C-alpha cells in the first residue's frame, strides 16, 4: 500500500515508517523536521513539508498515489501545552484540519490517527477501557480529543475511514532498524534515567512518592514503540470507507516510577541515584490500559511487555547514540 506518514521522522512515526517499509509497503514520511530527524527516515523516503502547507501536502498525496495516511505529526509535551497552548491548538488542531482538507481534495479516505490516554484525563476506572469518559486535564489532551471528534464527524459526513489509537507511554527503541528516541528537551522517564547511566546526569528526580500506589510513585503502562507500530499496520488493514476504530494501545500492565528505575539499574548495571522531589502538576496516579478491544479487533498482541525488556531496547539505542541523532 502507498502510505504517507506525517511526522514520519519523529519517534513513533519513524518506527511505524520502518515497520511498514520492512513489510514491503511504499512509505513516504512528511515532516517539517522541527522535532523530527532526517536520519530516522528510510533512505529517500522523506518529503520535508509543513501540515499548514496544503498545496505541498496535496502534491505529496497525488504524486505518490497515496492510499492512506498515518498522522503522527503533533506536539506532545504536556507541560509545554500548558504554558504555550496557542502552539498546541494551532499545530495539533489547525494542522490536522489542513491535512484532512488535503486528503479530501486528493480523494484519500483512510487515516490512522495518533491519539493518547491523555484524552481520559484522570480516569475513574483503571485499567482504562475505551468507554471511560474522555475528560482531558491539559491542552495537549484537548487537542487530541478535538481531532477525535472531527474524525467521527468526517467519517459520518464524508465516508472517511479512521482509527484513533490512544497510546499509553510509548517506550523503547527498534531492535531491527537504526532508530530510537531523541527529544529536545527530553522529558520522558526512561531516556532521562538512561542519561544517568550514561554519566550525563548525576541522578534522576522522582516526581512524588506520596501517590496512592503500592510504592507511592506513579504507575504507567509502557508500551514498546515497535508494538505500537505493528498495531498501526493492523489498524490500517481494517479500515474501510466510513469505518471507525477507537482503541487503547497499551500492554495492560503498569510499572511504577521506582520499578522503571529498578529495571534500568538491572539492565545497565549502574546504581542510578534518585532524589524524591514534589509531584509534577497534572500527573494522574495511575494510567494503565485495558487493551482487550485492540487485542481482539486487530488480532494484535504486544510482544515486548516486560519493563526490563523494553528498557533493554532503549539502552541499546542510547549506548550506540549517547547524544541522540547526529545534528546536521
Ligand atoms: N517522571 C519522574 N521524573 C522524571 C520524568 C518523569 O518521576 O524526570 C515520572 C512522571 O511523573 C510520570 C512517569 O515518570 O509519573 C512517566 O512520565 P513521562 O513524562 O515519561 O510520561 P507521561 O506519563 O507524563 O506522559 C505520557 C506521554 C504523553 C501523554 C501522557 C498522558 O508521553 O504524551 O503520558 O498522561 F500525554
mmCIF file of C-alpha atoms and ligand atoms in Angstrom:
data_model
loop_
_atom_site.group_PDB
_atom_site.id
_atom_site.type_symbol
_atom_site.label_atom_id
_atom_site.label_comp_id
_atom_site.label_asym_id
_atom_site.label_seq_id
_atom_site.Cartn_x
_atom_site.Cartn_y
_atom_site.Cartn_z
ATOM 1 C CA UNK A 1 0.000 0.000 0.000
ATOM 2 C CA UNK A 2 1.183 3.592 -0.633
ATOM 3 C CA UNK A 3 1.109 5.352 2.728
ATOM 4 C CA UNK A 4 2.014 8.883 3.812
ATOM 5 C CA UNK A 5 3.186 9.218 7.411
ATOM 6 C CA UNK A 6 3.004 12.762 8.731
ATOM 7 C CA UNK A 7 5.579 13.134 11.490
ATOM 8 C CA UNK A 8 7.320 10.118 9.971
ATOM 9 C CA UNK A 9 10.699 11.462 11.136
ATOM 10 C CA UNK A 10 9.566 11.594 14.782
ATOM 11 C CA UNK A 11 9.808 8.938 17.465
ATOM 12 C CA UNK A 12 6.662 6.832 16.941
ATOM 13 C CA UNK A 13 6.272 7.874 13.282
ATOM 14 C CA UNK A 14 9.743 6.682 12.280
ATOM 15 C CA UNK A 15 9.205 3.317 13.975
ATOM 16 C CA UNK A 16 5.952 2.914 12.030
ATOM 17 C CA UNK A 17 7.688 4.009 8.815
ATOM 18 C CA UNK A 18 10.420 1.386 9.194
ATOM 19 C CA UNK A 19 7.934 -1.331 10.184
ATOM 20 C CA UNK A 20 5.812 -0.566 7.094
ATOM 21 C CA UNK A 21 8.945 -0.302 4.932
ATOM 22 C CA UNK A 22 10.261 -3.676 6.105
ATOM 23 C CA UNK A 23 6.835 -5.212 5.357
ATOM 24 C CA UNK A 24 7.155 -4.014 1.734
ATOM 25 C CA UNK A 25 4.767 -1.043 1.779
ATOM 26 C CA UNK A 26 5.577 2.099 -0.181
ATOM 27 C CA UNK A 27 6.058 4.623 2.655
ATOM 28 C CA UNK A 28 6.597 8.377 2.500
ATOM 29 C CA UNK A 29 7.370 10.421 5.587
ATOM 30 C CA UNK A 30 6.000 14.001 5.516
ATOM 31 C CA UNK A 31 7.736 16.025 8.228
ATOM 32 C CA UNK A 32 8.796 19.643 8.749
ATOM 33 C CA UNK A 33 11.775 18.432 10.829
ATOM 34 C CA UNK A 34 11.003 20.891 13.639
ATOM 35 C CA UNK A 35 11.239 17.939 16.021
ATOM 36 C CA UNK A 36 11.843 15.002 13.671
ATOM 37 C CA UNK A 37 15.183 13.707 12.429
ATOM 38 C CA UNK A 38 16.101 13.234 8.785
ATOM 39 C CA UNK A 39 18.263 10.212 9.720
ATOM 40 C CA UNK A 40 15.264 8.434 11.263
ATOM 41 C CA UNK A 41 13.529 8.009 7.881
ATOM 42 C CA UNK A 42 14.318 5.187 5.422
ATOM 43 C CA UNK A 43 16.681 6.471 2.693
ATOM 44 C CA UNK A 44 14.980 8.601 0.010
ATOM 45 C CA UNK A 45 11.557 8.450 1.687
ATOM 46 C CA UNK A 46 11.308 11.929 3.252
ATOM 47 C CA UNK A 47 9.214 14.839 1.987
ATOM 48 C CA UNK A 48 10.094 17.952 4.010
ATOM 49 C CA UNK A 49 6.891 19.921 4.456
ATOM 50 C CA UNK A 50 4.551 21.506 6.966
ATOM 51 C CA UNK A 51 0.982 20.479 7.767
ATOM 52 C CA UNK A 52 -0.127 24.047 7.074
ATOM 53 C CA UNK A 53 1.250 23.856 3.519
ATOM 54 C CA UNK A 54 -1.913 22.484 1.887
ATOM 55 C CA UNK A 55 -0.530 22.668 -1.632
ATOM 56 C CA UNK A 56 2.564 20.674 -0.715
ATOM 57 C CA UNK A 57 0.509 18.094 1.165
ATOM 58 C CA UNK A 58 -1.864 17.675 -1.742
ATOM 59 C CA UNK A 59 1.031 17.372 -4.189
ATOM 60 C CA UNK A 60 2.663 14.678 -1.999
ATOM 61 C CA UNK A 61 -0.618 12.752 -1.779
ATOM 62 C CA UNK A 62 -1.105 12.851 -5.547
ATOM 63 C CA UNK A 63 2.490 12.352 -6.652
ATOM 64 C CA UNK A 64 2.982 9.229 -4.536
ATOM 65 C CA UNK A 65 -0.555 7.942 -5.227
ATOM 66 C CA UNK A 66 -1.198 7.744 -1.508
ATOM 67 C CA UNK A 67 -3.991 5.378 -0.443
ATOM 68 C CA UNK A 68 -3.891 6.027 3.317
ATOM 69 C CA UNK A 69 -2.362 8.407 5.840
ATOM 70 C CA UNK A 70 -0.872 7.724 9.256
ATOM 71 C CA UNK A 71 -0.947 11.003 11.138
ATOM 72 C CA UNK A 72 1.742 11.285 13.821
ATOM 73 C CA UNK A 73 2.743 14.943 13.366
ATOM 74 C CA UNK A 74 1.834 16.832 16.550
ATOM 75 C CA UNK A 75 3.330 18.484 19.589
ATOM 76 C CA UNK A 76 3.123 16.075 22.536
ATOM 77 C CA UNK A 77 4.674 17.696 25.581
ATOM 78 C CA UNK A 78 2.003 18.076 28.242
ATOM 79 C CA UNK A 79 3.907 20.720 30.253
ATOM 80 C CA UNK A 80 4.591 22.972 27.272
ATOM 81 C CA UNK A 81 0.957 22.625 26.176
ATOM 82 C CA UNK A 82 0.010 24.332 29.439
ATOM 83 C CA UNK A 83 2.474 27.220 29.092
ATOM 84 C CA UNK A 84 2.087 27.644 25.318
ATOM 85 C CA UNK A 85 -1.406 26.396 24.392
ATOM 86 C CA UNK A 86 -1.554 28.542 21.231
ATOM 87 C CA UNK A 87 1.166 26.476 19.604
ATOM 88 C CA UNK A 88 -0.652 23.267 20.519
ATOM 89 C CA UNK A 89 -4.093 24.316 19.307
ATOM 90 C CA UNK A 90 -2.550 25.685 16.105
ATOM 91 C CA UNK A 91 -0.342 22.749 15.225
ATOM 92 C CA UNK A 92 -2.390 19.838 16.538
ATOM 93 C CA UNK A 93 -5.865 21.043 15.540
ATOM 94 C CA UNK A 94 -5.472 23.533 12.681
ATOM 95 C CA UNK A 95 -2.613 21.488 11.202
ATOM 96 C CA UNK A 96 -4.737 18.325 11.258
ATOM 97 C CA UNK A 97 -7.732 20.089 9.667
ATOM 98 C CA UNK A 98 -5.405 21.212 6.875
ATOM 99 C CA UNK A 99 -4.319 17.596 6.395
ATOM 100 C CA UNK A 100 -7.941 16.377 6.328
ATOM 101 C CA UNK A 101 -8.807 19.009 3.701
ATOM 102 C CA UNK A 102 -5.853 17.981 1.546
ATOM 103 C CA UNK A 103 -6.915 14.341 1.861
ATOM 104 C CA UNK A 104 -10.467 15.151 0.762
ATOM 105 C CA UNK A 105 -9.221 17.070 -2.261
ATOM 106 C CA UNK A 106 -6.864 14.241 -3.227
ATOM 107 C CA UNK A 107 -9.511 11.552 -2.569
ATOM 108 C CA UNK A 108 -7.606 9.803 0.203
ATOM 109 C CA UNK A 109 -10.168 8.437 2.623
ATOM 110 C CA UNK A 110 -8.310 6.384 5.214
ATOM 111 C CA UNK A 111 -6.380 7.698 8.215
ATOM 112 C CA UNK A 112 -4.784 6.242 11.330
ATOM 113 C CA UNK A 113 -4.538 8.964 13.968
ATOM 114 C CA UNK A 114 -2.191 9.134 16.985
ATOM 115 C CA UNK A 115 -4.424 9.810 19.943
ATOM 116 C CA UNK A 116 -3.499 9.443 23.581
ATOM 117 C CA UNK A 117 -4.505 8.225 27.015
ATOM 118 C CA UNK A 118 -4.266 11.926 27.948
ATOM 119 C CA UNK A 119 -7.771 12.267 26.453
ATOM 120 C CA UNK A 120 -9.071 10.417 29.540
ATOM 121 C CA UNK A 121 -7.607 12.941 31.995
ATOM 122 C CA UNK A 122 -7.847 11.418 35.466
ATOM 123 C CA UNK A 123 -9.782 8.185 34.861
ATOM 124 C CA UNK A 124 -12.461 6.889 37.191
ATOM 125 C CA UNK A 125 -11.586 3.236 36.489
ATOM 126 C CA UNK A 126 -8.172 1.627 35.931
ATOM 127 C CA UNK A 127 -7.413 -0.383 33.784
ATOM 128 C CA UNK A 128 -8.940 2.116 31.373
ATOM 129 C CA UNK A 129 -11.375 0.876 28.741
ATOM 130 C CA UNK A 130 -12.436 2.848 25.674
ATOM 131 C CA UNK A 131 -15.796 3.565 27.327
ATOM 132 C CA UNK A 132 -14.093 5.615 30.071
ATOM 133 C CA UNK A 133 -15.207 9.248 29.939
ATOM 134 C CA UNK A 134 -12.835 11.400 27.888
ATOM 135 C CA UNK A 135 -12.169 14.454 30.044
ATOM 136 C CA UNK A 136 -8.690 15.849 29.371
ATOM 137 C CA UNK A 137 -6.944 17.924 32.019
ATOM 138 C CA UNK A 138 -4.453 19.749 29.775
ATOM 139 C CA UNK A 139 -4.406 21.488 26.360
ATOM 140 C CA UNK A 140 -2.484 18.603 24.760
ATOM 141 C CA UNK A 141 -5.262 16.166 25.687
ATOM 142 C CA UNK A 142 -7.923 18.621 24.487
ATOM 143 C CA UNK A 143 -6.277 18.985 21.065
ATOM 144 C CA UNK A 144 -6.214 15.219 20.573
ATOM 145 C CA UNK A 145 -9.822 14.828 21.728
ATOM 146 C CA UNK A 146 -10.942 17.636 19.399
ATOM 147 C CA UNK A 147 -9.471 15.735 16.457
ATOM 148 C CA UNK A 148 -11.155 12.502 17.556
ATOM 149 C CA UNK A 149 -14.473 14.403 17.354
ATOM 150 C CA UNK A 150 -13.604 15.862 13.952
ATOM 151 C CA UNK A 151 -12.735 12.401 12.615
ATOM 152 C CA UNK A 152 -16.048 10.964 13.811
ATOM 153 C CA UNK A 153 -17.930 13.789 12.067
ATOM 154 C CA UNK A 154 -15.877 13.437 8.868
ATOM 155 C CA UNK A 155 -16.465 9.658 8.876
ATOM 156 C CA UNK A 156 -20.203 10.267 9.092
ATOM 157 C CA UNK A 157 -20.370 13.061 6.539
ATOM 158 C CA UNK A 158 -17.613 12.193 4.055
ATOM 159 C CA UNK A 159 -17.181 8.425 4.420
ATOM 160 C CA UNK A 160 -13.718 8.793 5.911
ATOM 161 C CA UNK A 161 -12.414 5.556 7.453
ATOM 162 C CA UNK A 162 -10.369 6.226 10.567
ATOM 163 C CA UNK A 163 -8.664 4.655 13.547
ATOM 164 C CA UNK A 164 -7.942 6.769 16.633
ATOM 165 C CA UNK A 165 -5.240 4.892 18.517
ATOM 166 C CA UNK A 166 -4.919 6.030 22.116
ATOM 167 C CA UNK A 167 -1.328 5.408 23.101
ATOM 168 C CA UNK A 168 -0.227 4.900 26.643
ATOM 169 C CA UNK A 169 3.518 5.506 27.309
ATOM 170 C CA UNK A 170 5.472 4.880 24.099
ATOM 171 C CA UNK A 171 8.893 3.500 25.060
ATOM 172 C CA UNK A 172 11.949 1.588 23.887
ATOM 173 C CA UNK A 173 13.706 1.552 20.543
ATOM 174 C CA UNK A 174 13.710 -0.578 17.429
ATOM 175 C CA UNK A 175 15.752 -3.762 17.551
ATOM 176 C CA UNK A 176 15.659 -4.094 13.754
ATOM 177 C CA UNK A 177 16.233 -0.593 12.384
ATOM 178 C CA UNK A 178 18.758 2.091 13.398
ATOM 179 C CA UNK A 179 16.279 4.353 15.203
ATOM 180 C CA UNK A 180 15.312 5.302 18.733
ATOM 181 C CA UNK A 181 14.075 8.094 20.990
ATOM 182 C CA UNK A 182 15.606 11.581 20.767
ATOM 183 C CA UNK A 183 13.562 14.517 22.065
ATOM 184 C CA UNK A 184 14.828 18.027 22.748
ATOM 185 C CA UNK A 185 14.162 18.807 25.513
ATOM 186 C CA UNK A 186 13.868 15.258 26.850
ATOM 187 C CA UNK A 187 11.154 14.944 29.484
ATOM 188 C CA UNK A 188 10.335 11.218 29.409
ATOM 189 C CA UNK A 189 11.271 8.989 32.294
ATOM 190 C CA UNK A 190 13.161 6.127 30.610
ATOM 191 C CA UNK A 191 15.554 8.204 28.453
ATOM 192 C CA UNK A 192 16.234 10.524 31.404
ATOM 193 C CA UNK A 193 17.096 7.594 33.679
ATOM 194 C CA UNK A 194 19.357 6.151 30.974
ATOM 195 C CA UNK A 195 21.152 9.519 30.761
ATOM 196 C CA UNK A 196 22.114 8.949 34.409
ATOM 197 C CA UNK A 197 23.538 5.529 33.454
ATOM 198 C CA UNK A 198 25.496 7.215 30.645
ATOM 199 C CA UNK A 199 27.033 9.685 33.105
ATOM 200 C CA UNK A 200 25.202 12.649 31.563
ATOM 201 C CA UNK A 201 23.178 13.355 34.734
ATOM 202 C CA UNK A 202 24.026 12.814 38.401
ATOM 203 C CA UNK A 203 20.675 11.417 39.423
ATOM 204 C CA UNK A 204 17.018 11.131 38.457
ATOM 205 C CA UNK A 205 14.395 13.243 40.156
ATOM 206 C CA UNK A 206 11.291 11.294 41.129
ATOM 207 C CA UNK A 207 8.191 13.442 40.965
ATOM 208 C CA UNK A 208 6.384 12.430 44.142
ATOM 209 C CA UNK A 209 6.333 9.277 46.287
ATOM 210 C CA UNK A 210 3.092 10.031 48.103
ATOM 211 C CA UNK A 211 0.627 8.744 45.489
ATOM 212 C CA UNK A 212 -1.955 6.107 46.471
ATOM 213 C CA UNK A 213 0.062 3.314 44.789
ATOM 214 C CA UNK A 214 1.984 0.411 46.403
ATOM 215 C CA UNK A 215 5.365 2.224 46.435
ATOM 216 C CA UNK A 216 3.926 5.748 46.342
ATOM 217 C CA UNK A 217 5.195 6.570 42.823
ATOM 218 C CA UNK A 218 3.064 6.957 39.682
ATOM 219 C CA UNK A 219 2.143 3.924 37.622
ATOM 220 C CA UNK A 220 2.185 3.990 33.821
ATOM 221 C CA UNK A 221 1.701 1.453 31.020
ATOM 222 C CA UNK A 222 4.957 1.426 28.997
ATOM 223 C CA UNK A 223 4.186 0.101 25.525
ATOM 224 C CA UNK A 224 7.089 -0.720 23.209
ATOM 225 C CA UNK A 225 7.228 1.585 20.189
ATOM 226 C CA UNK A 226 7.565 -1.357 17.774
ATOM 227 C CA UNK A 227 4.383 -2.861 19.235
ATOM 228 C CA UNK A 228 2.669 0.491 18.621
ATOM 229 C CA UNK A 229 3.958 0.326 15.042
ATOM 230 C CA UNK A 230 2.541 -3.154 14.375
ATOM 231 C CA UNK A 231 -0.822 -2.054 15.791
ATOM 232 C CA UNK A 232 -0.861 0.788 13.238
ATOM 233 C CA UNK A 233 -0.309 -1.629 10.384
ATOM 234 C CA UNK A 234 -3.102 -3.884 11.667
ATOM 235 C CA UNK A 235 -5.454 -0.898 12.095
ATOM 236 C CA UNK A 236 -4.735 0.312 8.575
ATOM 237 C CA UNK A 237 -5.626 -3.087 7.166
ATOM 238 C CA UNK A 238 -9.007 -2.949 8.955
ATOM 239 C CA UNK A 239 -10.077 0.458 7.628
ATOM 240 C CA UNK A 240 -12.908 0.748 5.145
ATOM 241 C CA UNK A 241 -14.734 3.896 3.992
ATOM 242 C CA UNK A 242 -16.810 5.288 6.863
ATOM 243 C CA UNK A 243 -15.485 2.774 9.407
ATOM 244 C CA UNK A 244 -14.402 3.943 12.855
ATOM 245 C CA UNK A 245 -11.990 2.372 15.324
ATOM 246 C CA UNK A 246 -11.170 3.863 18.712
ATOM 247 C CA UNK A 247 -8.658 1.714 20.525
ATOM 248 C CA UNK A 248 -6.363 1.844 23.541
ATOM 249 C CA UNK A 249 -2.806 0.737 22.833
ATOM 250 C CA UNK A 250 -1.057 -0.466 25.957
ATOM 251 C CA UNK A 251 0.253 -3.659 27.476
ATOM 252 C CA UNK A 252 -2.390 -3.880 30.187
ATOM 253 C CA UNK A 253 0.365 -3.895 32.835
ATOM 254 C CA UNK A 254 1.589 -0.973 34.890
ATOM 255 C CA UNK A 255 5.067 -0.170 36.194
ATOM 256 C CA UNK A 256 5.743 2.416 38.877
ATOM 257 C CA UNK A 257 8.437 5.065 38.522
ATOM 258 C CA UNK A 258 10.524 3.151 41.104
ATOM 259 C CA UNK A 259 10.053 -0.093 39.156
ATOM 260 C CA UNK A 260 11.259 1.636 35.989
ATOM 261 C CA UNK A 261 14.343 2.935 37.817
ATOM 262 C CA UNK A 262 14.992 -0.560 39.197
ATOM 263 C CA UNK A 263 14.633 -2.067 35.694
ATOM 264 C CA UNK A 264 17.186 0.494 34.442
ATOM 265 C CA UNK A 265 19.567 -0.496 37.266
ATOM 266 C CA UNK A 266 19.261 -4.172 36.288
ATOM 267 C CA UNK A 267 19.748 -3.535 32.573
ATOM 268 C CA UNK A 268 22.631 -1.036 32.827
ATOM 269 C CA UNK A 269 24.403 -2.241 35.983
ATOM 270 C CA UNK A 270 24.535 1.417 37.112
ATOM 271 C CA UNK A 271 23.343 2.297 40.662
ATOM 272 C CA UNK A 272 21.194 5.245 39.363
ATOM 273 C CA UNK A 273 20.916 7.603 42.330
ATOM 274 C CA UNK A 274 17.479 9.121 42.888
ATOM 275 C CA UNK A 275 16.115 12.254 44.512
ATOM 276 C CA UNK A 276 12.492 12.425 45.619
ATOM 277 C CA UNK A 277 11.024 15.824 44.751
ATOM 278 C CA UNK A 278 7.480 17.203 44.714
ATOM 279 C CA UNK A 279 4.723 15.963 42.426
ATOM 280 C CA UNK A 280 4.686 17.198 38.810
ATOM 281 C CA UNK A 281 1.498 19.139 38.158
ATOM 282 C CA UNK A 282 -1.149 17.192 36.252
ATOM 283 C CA UNK A 283 0.250 13.676 36.770
ATOM 284 C CA UNK A 284 -2.538 11.144 37.459
ATOM 285 C CA UNK A 285 -1.510 8.402 39.944
ATOM 286 C CA UNK A 286 -2.176 5.506 37.605
ATOM 287 C CA UNK A 287 -2.720 5.113 33.841
ATOM 288 C CA UNK A 288 -2.948 1.528 32.638
ATOM 289 C CA UNK A 289 -4.753 0.369 29.509
ATOM 290 C CA UNK A 290 -7.364 -2.282 29.167
ATOM 291 C CA UNK A 291 -6.265 -3.212 25.658
ATOM 292 C CA UNK A 292 -8.740 -6.071 25.155
ATOM 293 C CA UNK A 293 -10.508 -4.307 22.286
ATOM 294 C CA UNK A 294 -7.273 -3.712 20.366
ATOM 295 C CA UNK A 295 -6.197 -7.322 21.022
ATOM 296 C CA UNK A 296 -9.487 -8.637 19.615
ATOM 297 C CA UNK A 297 -10.263 -6.150 16.849
ATOM 298 C CA UNK A 298 -6.758 -6.023 15.407
ATOM 299 C CA UNK A 299 -5.744 -9.566 16.313
ATOM 300 C CA UNK A 300 -2.752 -7.831 17.879
ATOM 301 C CA UNK A 301 -0.711 -8.582 20.970
ATOM 302 C CA UNK A 302 2.253 -6.543 22.151
ATOM 303 C CA UNK A 303 5.394 -8.688 22.101
ATOM 304 C CA UNK A 304 7.656 -6.732 24.438
ATOM 305 C CA UNK A 305 5.648 -6.454 27.655
ATOM 306 C CA UNK A 306 8.276 -6.831 30.357
ATOM 307 C CA UNK A 307 9.586 -3.443 31.558
ATOM 308 C CA UNK A 308 13.188 -4.719 31.686
ATOM 309 C CA UNK A 309 12.920 -5.947 28.097
ATOM 310 C CA UNK A 310 11.547 -2.540 26.997
ATOM 311 C CA UNK A 311 14.353 -0.713 28.818
ATOM 312 C CA UNK A 312 16.969 -3.064 27.288
ATOM 313 C CA UNK A 313 15.990 -1.986 23.756
ATOM 314 C CA UNK A 314 16.183 1.683 24.748
ATOM 315 C CA UNK A 315 19.560 1.099 26.414
ATOM 316 C CA UNK A 316 20.933 -0.464 23.212
ATOM 317 C CA UNK A 317 19.980 2.670 21.261
ATOM 318 C CA UNK A 318 21.241 5.156 23.872
ATOM 319 C CA UNK A 319 24.590 3.367 24.201
ATOM 320 C CA UNK A 320 25.105 3.495 20.447
ATOM 321 C CA UNK A 321 23.776 7.069 20.199
ATOM 322 C CA UNK A 322 24.610 8.743 23.535
ATOM 323 C CA UNK A 323 23.747 12.206 22.227
ATOM 324 C CA UNK A 324 20.884 11.048 20.005
ATOM 325 C CA UNK A 325 20.865 11.549 16.247
ATOM 326 C CA UNK A 326 23.812 13.477 14.815
ATOM 327 C CA UNK A 327 22.961 17.154 14.487
ATOM 328 C CA UNK A 328 23.024 18.443 10.915
HETATM 329 N N1 LIG B 1 8.847 11.151 35.955
HETATM 330 C C1 LIG B 1 9.706 11.348 37.027
HETATM 331 N N2 LIG B 1 10.869 12.022 36.797
HETATM 332 C C2 LIG B 1 11.218 12.496 35.571
HETATM 333 C C3 LIG B 1 10.335 12.285 34.483
HETATM 334 C C4 LIG B 1 9.155 11.612 34.712
HETATM 335 O O1 LIG B 1 9.420 10.947 38.158
HETATM 336 O O2 LIG B 1 12.283 13.122 35.456
HETATM 337 C C5 LIG B 1 7.595 10.410 36.170
HETATM 338 C C6 LIG B 1 6.356 11.206 35.822
HETATM 339 O O3 LIG B 1 5.948 11.978 36.931
HETATM 340 C C7 LIG B 1 5.371 10.090 35.466
HETATM 341 C C8 LIG B 1 6.275 8.989 34.874
HETATM 342 O O4 LIG B 1 7.582 9.303 35.312
HETATM 343 O O5 LIG B 1 4.780 9.606 36.623
HETATM 344 C C9 LIG B 1 6.243 8.955 33.384
HETATM 345 O O6 LIG B 1 6.496 10.271 32.897
HETATM 346 P P1 LIG B 1 6.745 10.604 31.365
HETATM 347 O O7 LIG B 1 6.998 12.077 31.296
HETATM 348 O O8 LIG B 1 7.773 9.676 30.806
HETATM 349 O O9 LIG B 1 5.397 10.220 30.668
HETATM 350 P P2 LIG B 1 3.914 10.755 30.988
HETATM 351 O O10 LIG B 1 3.215 9.603 31.639
HETATM 352 O O11 LIG B 1 3.892 12.039 31.679
HETATM 353 O O12 LIG B 1 3.446 11.091 29.530
HETATM 354 C C10 LIG B 1 2.851 10.170 28.718
HETATM 355 C C11 LIG B 1 3.029 10.567 27.263
HETATM 356 C C12 LIG B 1 2.243 11.827 26.959
HETATM 357 C C13 LIG B 1 0.824 11.642 27.411
HETATM 358 C C14 LIG B 1 0.793 11.334 28.888
HETATM 359 C C15 LIG B 1 -0.611 11.157 29.416
HETATM 360 O O13 LIG B 1 4.390 10.770 26.975
HETATM 361 O O14 LIG B 1 2.275 12.067 25.574
HETATM 362 O O15 LIG B 1 1.501 10.129 29.100
HETATM 363 O O16 LIG B 1 -0.628 11.481 30.776
HETATM 364 F F1 LIG B 1 0.115 12.774 27.220
#
